[in-house]
Tab-separated table of C-alpha atoms in Angstrom:
chain	number	residue	atom	x	y	z
A	1	MET	CA	-14.348	21.277	-19.620
A	2	GLY	CA	-16.291	23.728	-17.530
A	3	ILE	CA	-19.977	23.283	-16.754
A	4	ASP	CA	-22.187	25.890	-15.123
A	5	ASN	CA	-25.883	26.693	-15.068
A	6	ASP	CA	-25.162	30.433	-15.138
A	7	PRO	CA	-24.575	31.921	-18.619
A	8	THR	CA	-22.588	34.791	-17.087
A	9	ALA	CA	-20.165	32.347	-15.460
A	10	ILE	CA	-19.613	30.633	-18.819
A	11	SER	CA	-18.998	33.934	-20.614
A	12	MET	CA	-16.489	34.985	-17.919
A	13	ALA	CA	-14.695	31.624	-17.906
A	14	LYS	CA	-13.576	31.906	-21.536
A	15	PRO	CA	-11.537	35.129	-21.174
A	16	ASN	CA	-10.287	33.951	-17.786
A	17	ALA	CA	-8.937	30.763	-19.377
A	18	ARG	CA	-7.175	32.830	-22.070
A	19	LEU	CA	-5.731	35.153	-19.435
A	20	ASN	CA	-4.311	32.137	-17.603
A	21	ARG	CA	-2.974	30.611	-20.839
A	22	ILE	CA	-5.194	27.561	-20.634
A	23	ARG	CA	-5.548	26.067	-24.092
A	24	GLY	CA	-8.202	23.675	-25.276
A	25	ALA	CA	-10.637	24.369	-22.450
A	26	SER	CA	-14.304	24.218	-23.309
A	27	PHE	CA	-17.210	25.603	-21.343
A	28	GLN	CA	-20.847	24.696	-21.598
A	29	LEU	CA	-24.120	25.667	-20.064
A	30	GLY	CA	-25.649	22.739	-18.230
A	31	ASP	CA	-26.638	21.047	-15.021
A	32	VAL	CA	-23.615	19.537	-13.303
A	33	HIS	CA	-25.938	17.152	-11.434
A	34	LYS	CA	-26.643	15.487	-14.792
A	35	TRP	CA	-22.965	15.310	-15.702
A	36	ASP	CA	-21.929	11.970	-17.180
A	37	SER	CA	-18.447	11.109	-15.993
A	38	ALA	CA	-17.672	8.694	-18.848
A	39	LYS	CA	-14.271	10.374	-19.217
A	40	GLU	CA	-12.689	11.065	-15.848
A	41	PRO	CA	-10.764	14.346	-15.700
A	42	ASP	CA	-7.404	14.665	-13.944
A	43	VAL	CA	-8.559	17.679	-11.905
A	44	ILE	CA	-11.987	18.847	-10.794
A	45	THR	CA	-12.675	22.234	-9.269
A	46	ALA	CA	-16.118	22.933	-7.858
A	47	ASN	CA	-17.577	25.785	-5.851
A	48	LEU	CA	-20.938	24.367	-4.815
A	49	TYR	CA	-22.835	23.968	-1.596
A	50	SER	CA	-21.838	21.008	0.544
A	51	ASP	CA	-25.000	18.976	-0.094
A	52	SER	CA	-24.478	19.193	-3.870
A	53	LEU	CA	-20.832	18.167	-3.556
A	54	ILE	CA	-21.705	15.240	-1.272
A	55	GLU	CA	-24.410	14.079	-3.705
A	56	MET	CA	-21.915	14.178	-6.592
A	57	MET	CA	-18.950	12.726	-4.680
A	58	PRO	CA	-19.289	9.151	-5.991
A	59	LYS	CA	-18.817	10.578	-9.515
A	60	LEU	CA	-15.817	12.681	-8.471
A	61	GLY	CA	-13.733	9.874	-7.022
A	62	GLY	CA	-12.128	8.816	-10.308
A	63	SER	CA	-10.303	12.111	-10.667
A	64	ALA	CA	-6.784	12.409	-9.356
A	65	TRP	CA	-7.190	15.852	-7.731
A	66	LEU	CA	-10.202	17.751	-6.413
A	67	ILE	CA	-10.386	21.387	-5.338
A	68	LEU	CA	-13.730	21.782	-3.593
A	69	SER	CA	-15.144	24.942	-2.052
A	70	GLY	CA	-18.496	26.311	-0.976
A	71	ILE	CA	-18.634	24.294	2.237
A	72	LEU	CA	-19.934	26.048	5.336
A	73	ARG	CA	-17.869	25.466	8.492
A	74	ALA	CA	-20.994	24.109	10.174
A	75	GLN	CA	-21.116	21.361	7.492
A	76	GLN	CA	-17.416	20.524	7.646
A	77	ASP	CA	-17.712	17.291	9.676
A	78	ASP	CA	-20.357	15.783	7.377
A	79	PHE	CA	-18.347	16.833	4.339
A	80	VAL	CA	-15.109	15.293	5.636
A	81	ARG	CA	-16.964	12.075	6.492
A	82	ALA	CA	-18.374	11.927	2.942
A	83	GLN	CA	-14.883	12.404	1.486
A	84	GLN	CA	-13.566	9.524	3.579
A	85	GLN	CA	-16.474	7.263	2.585
A	86	ASN	CA	-15.724	8.024	-1.070
A	87	HIS	CA	-12.010	7.180	-0.764
A	88	LEU	CA	-10.742	10.755	-0.969
A	89	ASP	CA	-7.797	11.890	1.134
A	90	ILE	CA	-7.803	15.491	2.290
A	91	ILE	CA	-4.456	17.069	1.478
A	92	SER	CA	-5.276	20.569	2.680
A	93	ALA	CA	-8.193	22.494	4.182
A	94	LYS	CA	-8.529	26.273	4.219
A	95	ARG	CA	-10.987	28.377	6.168
A	96	ARG	CA	-12.130	31.894	5.352
A	97	ARG	CA	-14.758	33.293	7.653
A	98	LYS	CA	-17.688	30.852	7.543
A	99	TRP	CA	-16.495	29.026	4.400
A	100	MET	CA	-14.187	26.050	3.845
A	101	ALA	CA	-12.229	24.809	0.845
A	102	PHE	CA	-10.503	21.452	0.444
A	103	LEU	CA	-7.772	20.005	-1.714
A	104	ALA	CA	-8.300	16.253	-1.940
A	105	ARG	CA	-6.790	13.367	-3.832
A	106	THR	CA	-8.197	10.008	-4.814
A	107	ARG	CA	-6.991	7.295	-2.450
A	108	ARG	CA	-5.255	4.508	-4.298
A	109	LEU	CA	-6.923	1.255	-3.249
């Protein structure tokens, strides 16, 4: 399932999913901050600002894999600390100019 508050992003996601042979994906217009995580997905990808990701992190922890981007380098330390506090292990971090992206996995407790 894809959720975005931008109708253009939703309309572009559908053909992109077909192009990448992703079947059964659904996309909806909505506010990800109001997302109810009753069913935990196996993978979450999110390109949001760091403060939004940190706010949502307690909801993200049930997923096996997380691909998170939209983090400014200046916010990296706070973001990494929030991942650790929410039992997420950073597998990989990539930097491109002033932006960061992280691959993380739920820590098995």
